[in-house]
CSV table of C-alpha atoms and ligand atoms in Angstrom, one decimal:
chain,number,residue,atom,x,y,z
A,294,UNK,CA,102.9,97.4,116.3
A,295,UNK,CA,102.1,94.9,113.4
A,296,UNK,CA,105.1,93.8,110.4
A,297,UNK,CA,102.7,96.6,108.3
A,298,UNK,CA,103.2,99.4,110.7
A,299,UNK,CA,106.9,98.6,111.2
A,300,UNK,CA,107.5,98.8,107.6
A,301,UNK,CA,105.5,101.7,107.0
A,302,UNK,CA,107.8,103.6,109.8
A,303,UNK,CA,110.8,102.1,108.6
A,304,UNK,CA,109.8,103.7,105.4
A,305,UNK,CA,109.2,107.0,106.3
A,306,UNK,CA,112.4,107.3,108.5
A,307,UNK,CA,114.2,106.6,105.5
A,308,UNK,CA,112.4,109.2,103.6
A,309,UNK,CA,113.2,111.5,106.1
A,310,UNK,CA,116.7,110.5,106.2
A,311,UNK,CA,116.8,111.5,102.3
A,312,UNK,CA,115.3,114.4,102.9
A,313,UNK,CA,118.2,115.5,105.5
A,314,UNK,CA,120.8,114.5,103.3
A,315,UNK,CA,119.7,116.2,100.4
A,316,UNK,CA,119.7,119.8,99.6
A,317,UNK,CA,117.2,122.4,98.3
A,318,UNK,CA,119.0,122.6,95.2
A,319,UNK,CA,119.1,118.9,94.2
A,320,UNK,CA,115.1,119.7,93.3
A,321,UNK,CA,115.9,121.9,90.5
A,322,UNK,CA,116.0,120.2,87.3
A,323,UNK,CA,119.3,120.9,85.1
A,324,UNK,CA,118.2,123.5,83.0
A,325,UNK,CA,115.3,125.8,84.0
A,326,UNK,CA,114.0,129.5,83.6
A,327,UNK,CA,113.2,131.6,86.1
A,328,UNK,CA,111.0,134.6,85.2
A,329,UNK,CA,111.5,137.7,87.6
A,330,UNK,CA,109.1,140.7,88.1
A,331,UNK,CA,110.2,144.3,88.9
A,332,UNK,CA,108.0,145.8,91.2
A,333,UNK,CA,107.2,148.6,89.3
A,334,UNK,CA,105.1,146.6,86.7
A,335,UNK,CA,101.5,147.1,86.5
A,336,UNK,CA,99.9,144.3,88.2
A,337,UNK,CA,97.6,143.5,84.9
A,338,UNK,CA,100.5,143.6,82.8
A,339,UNK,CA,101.9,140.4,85.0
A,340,UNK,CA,98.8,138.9,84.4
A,341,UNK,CA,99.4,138.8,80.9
A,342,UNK,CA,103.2,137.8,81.1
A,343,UNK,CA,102.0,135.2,83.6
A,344,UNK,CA,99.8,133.3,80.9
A,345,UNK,CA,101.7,133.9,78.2
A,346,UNK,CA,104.4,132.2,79.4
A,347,UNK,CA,102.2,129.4,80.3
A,348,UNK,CA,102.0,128.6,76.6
A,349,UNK,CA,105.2,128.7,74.7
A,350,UNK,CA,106.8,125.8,73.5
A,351,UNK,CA,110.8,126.3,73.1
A,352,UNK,CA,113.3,124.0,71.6
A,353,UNK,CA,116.0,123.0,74.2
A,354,UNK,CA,119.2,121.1,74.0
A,355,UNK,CA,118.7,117.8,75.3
A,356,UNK,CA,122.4,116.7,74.2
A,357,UNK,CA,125.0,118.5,71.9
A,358,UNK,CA,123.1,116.8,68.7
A,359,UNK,CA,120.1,117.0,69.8
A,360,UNK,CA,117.1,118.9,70.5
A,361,UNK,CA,113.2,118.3,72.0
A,362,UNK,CA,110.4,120.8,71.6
A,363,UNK,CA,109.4,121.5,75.4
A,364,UNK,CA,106.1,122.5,76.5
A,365,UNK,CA,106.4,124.7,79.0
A,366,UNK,CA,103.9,123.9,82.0
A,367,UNK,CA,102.0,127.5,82.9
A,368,UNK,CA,103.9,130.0,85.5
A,369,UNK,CA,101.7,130.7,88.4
A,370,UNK,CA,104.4,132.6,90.2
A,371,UNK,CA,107.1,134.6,90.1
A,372,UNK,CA,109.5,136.3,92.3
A,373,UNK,CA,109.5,140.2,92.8
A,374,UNK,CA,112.3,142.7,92.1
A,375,UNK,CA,112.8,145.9,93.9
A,376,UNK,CA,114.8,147.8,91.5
A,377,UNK,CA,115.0,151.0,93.9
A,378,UNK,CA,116.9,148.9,96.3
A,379,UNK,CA,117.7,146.3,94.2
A,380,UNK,CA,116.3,143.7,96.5
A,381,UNK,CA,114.0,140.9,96.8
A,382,UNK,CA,110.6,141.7,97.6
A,383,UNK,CA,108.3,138.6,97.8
A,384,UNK,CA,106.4,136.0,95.5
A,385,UNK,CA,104.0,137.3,93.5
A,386,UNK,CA,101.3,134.3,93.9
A,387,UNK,CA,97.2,133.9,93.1
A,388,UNK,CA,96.8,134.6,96.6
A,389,UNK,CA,98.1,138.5,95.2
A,390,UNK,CA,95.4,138.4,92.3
A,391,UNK,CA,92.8,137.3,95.1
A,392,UNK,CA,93.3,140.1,97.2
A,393,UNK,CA,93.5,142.3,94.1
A,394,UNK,CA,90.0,141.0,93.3
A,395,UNK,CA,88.4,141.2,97.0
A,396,UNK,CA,89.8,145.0,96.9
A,397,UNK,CA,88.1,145.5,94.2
A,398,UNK,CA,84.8,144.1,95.8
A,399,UNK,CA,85.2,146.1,98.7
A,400,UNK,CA,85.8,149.2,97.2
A,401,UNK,CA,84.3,149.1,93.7
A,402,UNK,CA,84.4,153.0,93.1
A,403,UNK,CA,88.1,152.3,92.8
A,404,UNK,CA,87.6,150.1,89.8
A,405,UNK,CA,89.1,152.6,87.8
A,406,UNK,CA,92.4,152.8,90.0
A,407,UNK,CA,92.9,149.3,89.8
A,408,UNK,CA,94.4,149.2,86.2
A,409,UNK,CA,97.0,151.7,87.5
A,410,UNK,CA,98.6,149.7,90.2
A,411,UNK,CA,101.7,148.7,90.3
A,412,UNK,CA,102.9,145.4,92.1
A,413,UNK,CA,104.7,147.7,94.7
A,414,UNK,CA,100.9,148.3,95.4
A,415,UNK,CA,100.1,144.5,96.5
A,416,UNK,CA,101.0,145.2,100.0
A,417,UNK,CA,98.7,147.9,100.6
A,418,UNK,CA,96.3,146.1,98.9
A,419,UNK,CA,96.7,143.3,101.8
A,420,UNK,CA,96.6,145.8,104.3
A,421,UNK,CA,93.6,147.9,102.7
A,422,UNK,CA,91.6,144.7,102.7
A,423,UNK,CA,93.1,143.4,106.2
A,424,UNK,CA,94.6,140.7,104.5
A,425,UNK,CA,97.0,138.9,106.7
A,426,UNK,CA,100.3,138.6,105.2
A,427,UNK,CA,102.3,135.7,104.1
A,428,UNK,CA,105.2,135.3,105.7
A,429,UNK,CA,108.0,135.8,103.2
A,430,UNK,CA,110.4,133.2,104.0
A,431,UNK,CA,113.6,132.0,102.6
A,432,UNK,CA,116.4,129.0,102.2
A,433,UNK,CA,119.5,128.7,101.1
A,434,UNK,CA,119.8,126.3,98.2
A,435,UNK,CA,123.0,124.5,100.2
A,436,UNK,CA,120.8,123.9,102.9
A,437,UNK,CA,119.1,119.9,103.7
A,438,UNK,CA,115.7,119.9,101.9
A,439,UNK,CA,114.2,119.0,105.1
A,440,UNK,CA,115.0,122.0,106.3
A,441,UNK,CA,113.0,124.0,103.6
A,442,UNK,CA,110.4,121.1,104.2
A,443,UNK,CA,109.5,122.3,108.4
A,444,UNK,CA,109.5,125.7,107.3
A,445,UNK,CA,107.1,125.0,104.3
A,446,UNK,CA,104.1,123.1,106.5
A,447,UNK,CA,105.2,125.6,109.8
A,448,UNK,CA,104.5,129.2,107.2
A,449,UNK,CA,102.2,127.3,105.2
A,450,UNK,CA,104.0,128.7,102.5
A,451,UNK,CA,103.3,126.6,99.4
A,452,UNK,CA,106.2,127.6,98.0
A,453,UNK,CA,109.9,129.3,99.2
A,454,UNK,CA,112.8,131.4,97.4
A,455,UNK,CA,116.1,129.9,97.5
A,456,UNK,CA,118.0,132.8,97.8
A,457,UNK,CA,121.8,133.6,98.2
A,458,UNK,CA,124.3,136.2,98.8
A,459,UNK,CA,126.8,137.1,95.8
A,460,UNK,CA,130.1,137.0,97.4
A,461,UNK,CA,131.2,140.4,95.4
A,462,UNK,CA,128.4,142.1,96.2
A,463,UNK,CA,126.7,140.8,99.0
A,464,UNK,CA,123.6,141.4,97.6
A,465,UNK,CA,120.7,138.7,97.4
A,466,UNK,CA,119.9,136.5,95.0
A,467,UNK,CA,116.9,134.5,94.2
A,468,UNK,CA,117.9,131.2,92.3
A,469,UNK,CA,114.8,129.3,92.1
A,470,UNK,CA,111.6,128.9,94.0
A,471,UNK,CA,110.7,125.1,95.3
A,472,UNK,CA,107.2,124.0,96.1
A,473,UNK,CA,105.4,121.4,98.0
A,474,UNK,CA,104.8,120.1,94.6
A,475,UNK,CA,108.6,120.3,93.4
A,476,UNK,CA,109.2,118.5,96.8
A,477,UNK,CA,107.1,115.6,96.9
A,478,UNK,CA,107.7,115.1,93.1
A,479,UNK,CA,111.4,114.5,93.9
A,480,UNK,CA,110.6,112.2,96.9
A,481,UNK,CA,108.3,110.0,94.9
A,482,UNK,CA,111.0,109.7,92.0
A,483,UNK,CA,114.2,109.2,94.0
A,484,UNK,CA,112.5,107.0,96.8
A,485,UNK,CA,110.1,104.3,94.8
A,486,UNK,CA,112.4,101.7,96.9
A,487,UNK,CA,111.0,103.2,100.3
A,488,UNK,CA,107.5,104.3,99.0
A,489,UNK,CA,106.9,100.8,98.0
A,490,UNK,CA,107.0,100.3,102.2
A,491,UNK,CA,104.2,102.4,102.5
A,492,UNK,CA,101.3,99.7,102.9
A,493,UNK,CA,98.8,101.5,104.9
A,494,UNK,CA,95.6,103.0,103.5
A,495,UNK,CA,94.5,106.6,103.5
A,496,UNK,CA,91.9,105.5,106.2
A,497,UNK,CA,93.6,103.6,108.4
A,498,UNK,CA,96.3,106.6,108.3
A,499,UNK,CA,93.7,109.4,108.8
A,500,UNK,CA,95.3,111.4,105.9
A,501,UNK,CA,93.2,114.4,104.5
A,502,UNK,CA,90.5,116.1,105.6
A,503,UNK,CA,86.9,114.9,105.8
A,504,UNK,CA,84.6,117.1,107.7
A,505,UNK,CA,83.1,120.5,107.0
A,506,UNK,CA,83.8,120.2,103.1
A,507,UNK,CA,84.1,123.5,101.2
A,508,UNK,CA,82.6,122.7,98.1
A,509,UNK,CA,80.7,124.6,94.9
A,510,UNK,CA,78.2,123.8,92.3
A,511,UNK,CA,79.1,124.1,88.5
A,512,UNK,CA,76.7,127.4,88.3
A,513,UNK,CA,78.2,128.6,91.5
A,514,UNK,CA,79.8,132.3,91.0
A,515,UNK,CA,83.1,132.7,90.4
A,516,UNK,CA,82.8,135.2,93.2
A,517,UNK,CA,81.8,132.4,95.8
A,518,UNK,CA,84.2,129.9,95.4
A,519,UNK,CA,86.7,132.9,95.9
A,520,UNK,CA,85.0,133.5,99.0
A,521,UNK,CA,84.9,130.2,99.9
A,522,UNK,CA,88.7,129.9,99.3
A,523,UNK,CA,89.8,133.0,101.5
A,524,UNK,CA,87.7,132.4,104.5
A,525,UNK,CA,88.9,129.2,104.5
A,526,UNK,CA,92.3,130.1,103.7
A,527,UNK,CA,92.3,126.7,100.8
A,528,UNK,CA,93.7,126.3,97.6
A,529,UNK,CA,90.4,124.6,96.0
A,530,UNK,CA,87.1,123.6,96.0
A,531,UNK,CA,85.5,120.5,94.8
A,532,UNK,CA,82.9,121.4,92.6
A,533,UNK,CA,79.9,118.9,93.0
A,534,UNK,CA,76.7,117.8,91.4
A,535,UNK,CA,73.3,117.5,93.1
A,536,UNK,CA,74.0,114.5,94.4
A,537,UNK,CA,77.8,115.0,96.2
A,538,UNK,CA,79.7,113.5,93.0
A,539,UNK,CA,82.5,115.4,92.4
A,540,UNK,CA,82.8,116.8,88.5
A,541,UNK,CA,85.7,119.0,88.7
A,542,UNK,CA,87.8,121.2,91.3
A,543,UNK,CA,88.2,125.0,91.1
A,544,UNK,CA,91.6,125.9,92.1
A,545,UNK,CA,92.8,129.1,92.9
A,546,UNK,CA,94.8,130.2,89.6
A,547,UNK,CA,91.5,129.4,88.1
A,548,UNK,CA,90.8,133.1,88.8
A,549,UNK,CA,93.6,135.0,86.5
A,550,UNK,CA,92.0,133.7,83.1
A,551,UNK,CA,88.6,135.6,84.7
A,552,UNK,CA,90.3,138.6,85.8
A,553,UNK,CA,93.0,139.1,82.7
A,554,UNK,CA,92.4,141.8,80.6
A,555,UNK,CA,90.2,143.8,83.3
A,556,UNK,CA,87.2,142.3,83.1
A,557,UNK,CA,86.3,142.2,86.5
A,558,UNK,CA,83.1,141.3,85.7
A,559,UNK,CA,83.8,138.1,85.0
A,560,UNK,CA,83.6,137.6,88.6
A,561,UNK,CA,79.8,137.3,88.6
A,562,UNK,CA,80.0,134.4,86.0
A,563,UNK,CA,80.0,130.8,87.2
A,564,UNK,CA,82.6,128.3,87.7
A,565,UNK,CA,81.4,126.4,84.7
A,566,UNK,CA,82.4,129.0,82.7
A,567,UNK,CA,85.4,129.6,84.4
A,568,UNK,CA,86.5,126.3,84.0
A,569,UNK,CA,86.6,126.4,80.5
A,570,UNK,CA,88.6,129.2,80.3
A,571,UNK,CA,91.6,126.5,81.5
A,572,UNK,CA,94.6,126.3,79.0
A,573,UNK,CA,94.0,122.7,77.3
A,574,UNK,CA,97.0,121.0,78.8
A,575,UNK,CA,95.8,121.5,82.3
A,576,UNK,CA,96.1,118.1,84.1
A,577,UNK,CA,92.5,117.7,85.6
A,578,UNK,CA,91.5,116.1,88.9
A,579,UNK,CA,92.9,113.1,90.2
A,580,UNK,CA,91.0,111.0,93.1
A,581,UNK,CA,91.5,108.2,95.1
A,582,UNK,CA,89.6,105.7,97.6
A,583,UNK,CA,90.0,105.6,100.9
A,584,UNK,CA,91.1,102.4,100.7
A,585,UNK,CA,94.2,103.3,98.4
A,586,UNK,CA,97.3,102.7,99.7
A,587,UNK,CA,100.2,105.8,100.7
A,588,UNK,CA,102.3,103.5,97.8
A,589,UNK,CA,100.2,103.7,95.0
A,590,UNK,CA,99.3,107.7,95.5
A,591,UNK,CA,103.6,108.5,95.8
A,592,UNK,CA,102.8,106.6,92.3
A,593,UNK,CA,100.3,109.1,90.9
A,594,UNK,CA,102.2,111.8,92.3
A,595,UNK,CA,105.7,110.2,90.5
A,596,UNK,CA,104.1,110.0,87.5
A,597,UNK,CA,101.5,112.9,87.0
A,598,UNK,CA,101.2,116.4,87.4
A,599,UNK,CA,99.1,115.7,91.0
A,600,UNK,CA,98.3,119.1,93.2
A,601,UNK,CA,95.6,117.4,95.4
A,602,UNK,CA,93.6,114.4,95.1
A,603,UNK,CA,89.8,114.4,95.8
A,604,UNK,CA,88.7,111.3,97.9
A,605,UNK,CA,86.0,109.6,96.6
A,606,UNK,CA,83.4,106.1,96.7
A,607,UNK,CA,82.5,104.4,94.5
A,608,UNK,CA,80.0,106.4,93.2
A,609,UNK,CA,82.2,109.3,92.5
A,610,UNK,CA,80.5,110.9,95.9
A,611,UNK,CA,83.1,113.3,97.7
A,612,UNK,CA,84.1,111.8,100.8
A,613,UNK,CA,87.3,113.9,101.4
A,614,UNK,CA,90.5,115.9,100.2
A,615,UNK,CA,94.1,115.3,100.6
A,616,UNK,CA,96.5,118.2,100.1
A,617,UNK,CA,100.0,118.3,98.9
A,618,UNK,CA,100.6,119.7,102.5
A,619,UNK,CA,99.0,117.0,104.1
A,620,UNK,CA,101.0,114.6,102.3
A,621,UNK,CA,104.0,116.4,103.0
A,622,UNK,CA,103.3,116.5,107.1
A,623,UNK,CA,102.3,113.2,107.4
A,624,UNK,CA,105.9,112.0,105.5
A,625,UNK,CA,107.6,114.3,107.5
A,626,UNK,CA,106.1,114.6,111.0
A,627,UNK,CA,103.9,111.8,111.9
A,628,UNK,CA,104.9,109.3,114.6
A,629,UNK,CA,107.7,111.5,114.9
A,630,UNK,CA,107.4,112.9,118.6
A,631,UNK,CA,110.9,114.8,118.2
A,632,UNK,CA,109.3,116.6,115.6
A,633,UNK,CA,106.6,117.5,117.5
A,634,UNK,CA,104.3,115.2,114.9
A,635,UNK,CA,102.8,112.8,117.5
A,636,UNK,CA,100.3,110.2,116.3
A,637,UNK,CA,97.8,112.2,119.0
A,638,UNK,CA,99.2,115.5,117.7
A,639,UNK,CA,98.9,114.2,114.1
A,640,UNK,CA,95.2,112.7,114.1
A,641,UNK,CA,94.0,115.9,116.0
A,642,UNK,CA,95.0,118.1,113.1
A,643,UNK,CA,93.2,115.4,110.6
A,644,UNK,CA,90.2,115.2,112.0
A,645,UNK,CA,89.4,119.1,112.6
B,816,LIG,P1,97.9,123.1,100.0
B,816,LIG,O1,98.4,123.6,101.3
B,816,LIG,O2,98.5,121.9,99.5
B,816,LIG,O3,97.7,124.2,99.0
B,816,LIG,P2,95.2,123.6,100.9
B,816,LIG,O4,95.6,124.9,101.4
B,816,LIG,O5,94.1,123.5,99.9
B,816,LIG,O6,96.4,122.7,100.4
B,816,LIG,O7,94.7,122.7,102.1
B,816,LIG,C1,95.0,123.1,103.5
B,816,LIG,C2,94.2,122.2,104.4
B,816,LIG,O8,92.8,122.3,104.2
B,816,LIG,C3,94.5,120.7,104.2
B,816,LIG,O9,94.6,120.0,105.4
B,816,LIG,C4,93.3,120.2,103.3
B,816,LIG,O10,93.1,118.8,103.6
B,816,LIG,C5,92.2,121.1,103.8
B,816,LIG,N1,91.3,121.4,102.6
B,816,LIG,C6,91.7,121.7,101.4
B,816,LIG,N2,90.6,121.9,100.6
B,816,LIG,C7,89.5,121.8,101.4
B,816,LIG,C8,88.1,121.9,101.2
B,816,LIG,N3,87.6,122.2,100.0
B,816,LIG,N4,87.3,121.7,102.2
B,816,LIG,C9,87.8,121.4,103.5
B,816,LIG,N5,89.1,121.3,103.7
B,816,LIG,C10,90.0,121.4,102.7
């Protein structure tokens, strides 16, 4: 192996080492909120609390003096509450609203049903539409974040409870819910000493994927990208002019704004339209060359609110896509043959 591949494993072995000797709940910042759902709430009244809690800006206490006005960044998810037998039943996720909406396409006649089900009805909603389920997984938050990490990228879960059992009771409860996003945002913050090792290119290290592209046109229906996403089981598409030049990405929560408020028909629009239905902070796209370096996207990822990068030349043409879970295997498993991430193993997965 070359000095640059030496450093670049000696670098990832001592991410990983962080990653053992840290737990689950080091990610979680100080001070947060976590909004909880009963199950017996009608699915498009989540929809509303979902986006409105994307928008309210609170004053916190920063110190015992002082105070900061705090944007808070848009809720996507939430856990569920069963309050019949007061347990944990899930994440509610966009994957949910997805299914809600390819119910409806399936069975249209039941249009009028639809504003009368509850999120105790999600489940039959997967099954009505043969929806595979998501595995519902947990962690304990005193457990090494590596752990939550291999059960993450094995599920592909994109995000995980941290649940624990109240001594008194013994009852479960949910503390928080960690990410891929959460995840890698804490590696790239508390590790810029062992990113910096990270010298090989996206090309050379074959991370992302670059064949069979889903992508969309801006006047594209909302309905196909959807499509596009579920068969594909992705959590967005490039959308694309004429010419392959990427102009913007539809993501999956991209679908509540269409479907809030009932109107289903929204659907038919196009992703143009769809798209500017966003909330104004949303972060955009970010892209990168395949020529960057692993160091300089742990940057954008340390220093931006980054939940895929789009691959591009330098024409702006769409070459590729790396995801937050391709990031997180390749930090985690590759070269690692005890972790059943061999460099064989590894480029097999990248290049299908
Ligand atoms: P994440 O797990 O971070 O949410 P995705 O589910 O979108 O990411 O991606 C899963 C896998 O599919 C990744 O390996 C990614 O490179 C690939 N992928 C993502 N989007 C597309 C797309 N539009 N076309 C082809 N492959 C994609």
């Amino acid at each position: 192996p070359s000095p640059l591949d030496k450093e670049q494993a000696q670098g990832l072995k001592a991410i990983r080492h962080f990653l053992k000797v840290r737990t689950s709940y080091d990610v979680l910042p100080l001070s947060f909120r976590l909004i909880v759902l009963d199950t017996d709430l009608l699915i498009k009244k989540s929809l509303n609390i979902l986006t409105q809690n994307g928008t309210c800006l609170l004053r916190r206490p920063i110190s015992r003096d002082e105070h900061a006005d705090v944007q808070l960044t848009a809720i996507v998810s939430a856990p569920l509450w069963d309050s019949d037998t007061s347990r944990f039943a899930g994440i509610l996720t966009s994957t949910d609203f997805i299914n809600v909406i390819q119910y409806y396409c399936q069975f249209p006649d039941e249009i009028s049903k639809l504003g009368q089900f509850r999120l105790s009805s999600l489940r039959d909603i997967e099954k009505a539409i043969g929806a595979i389920p998501i595995e519902t997984v947990s962690v304990h938050p005193s457990r090494p974040l590596y752990e939550a990490c291999r059960r993450m990228l094995k599920t592909r879960a994109r995000r995980i409870p941290l649940v624990d059992v109240d001594d008194e009771t013994g009852r479960e409860t949910v503390i928080s819910v960690i990410t891929q996003y959460r995840i890698l945002k804490f590696i790239a913050v508390n590790n810029e000493h062992n990113t910096v090792m990270l010298k090989k290119c996206v090309r050379e290290v074959n991370l992302g994927s670059y064949t069979n592209l889903a992508t969309v046109h801006m006047n594209s229906t909302v309905l196909d990208a959807i499509h596009m996403m579920v068969d594909r089981n992705i959590s967005c598409v490039p959308v694309v002019d004429a010419e392959n030049r990427v102009l913007n990405a539809f993501e999956a929560i991209d679908v509540i704004p269409c479907i809030k408020g009932g109107a289903y028909e929204e659907l038919d629009g196009t992703v143009g339209e769809a798209l500017c239905k966003r909330p104004d902070d949303s972060p955009g796209i970010y892209t990168c060359g395949e020529g960057d370096r692993l160091d300089s996207i742990f940057d954008t990822i340390r220093k931006s609110r980054v939940h895929r990068l789009i691959v591009v030349d330098d024409d702006n043409k769409l070459k590729g896509i790396i995801s937050l879970s391709d990031i997180l295997k390749y930090v985690l498993l590759y070269g690692d043959e005890d972790a059943g991430g061999g460099r064989e193993k590894a480029q097999q997965r990248f290049a299908t």
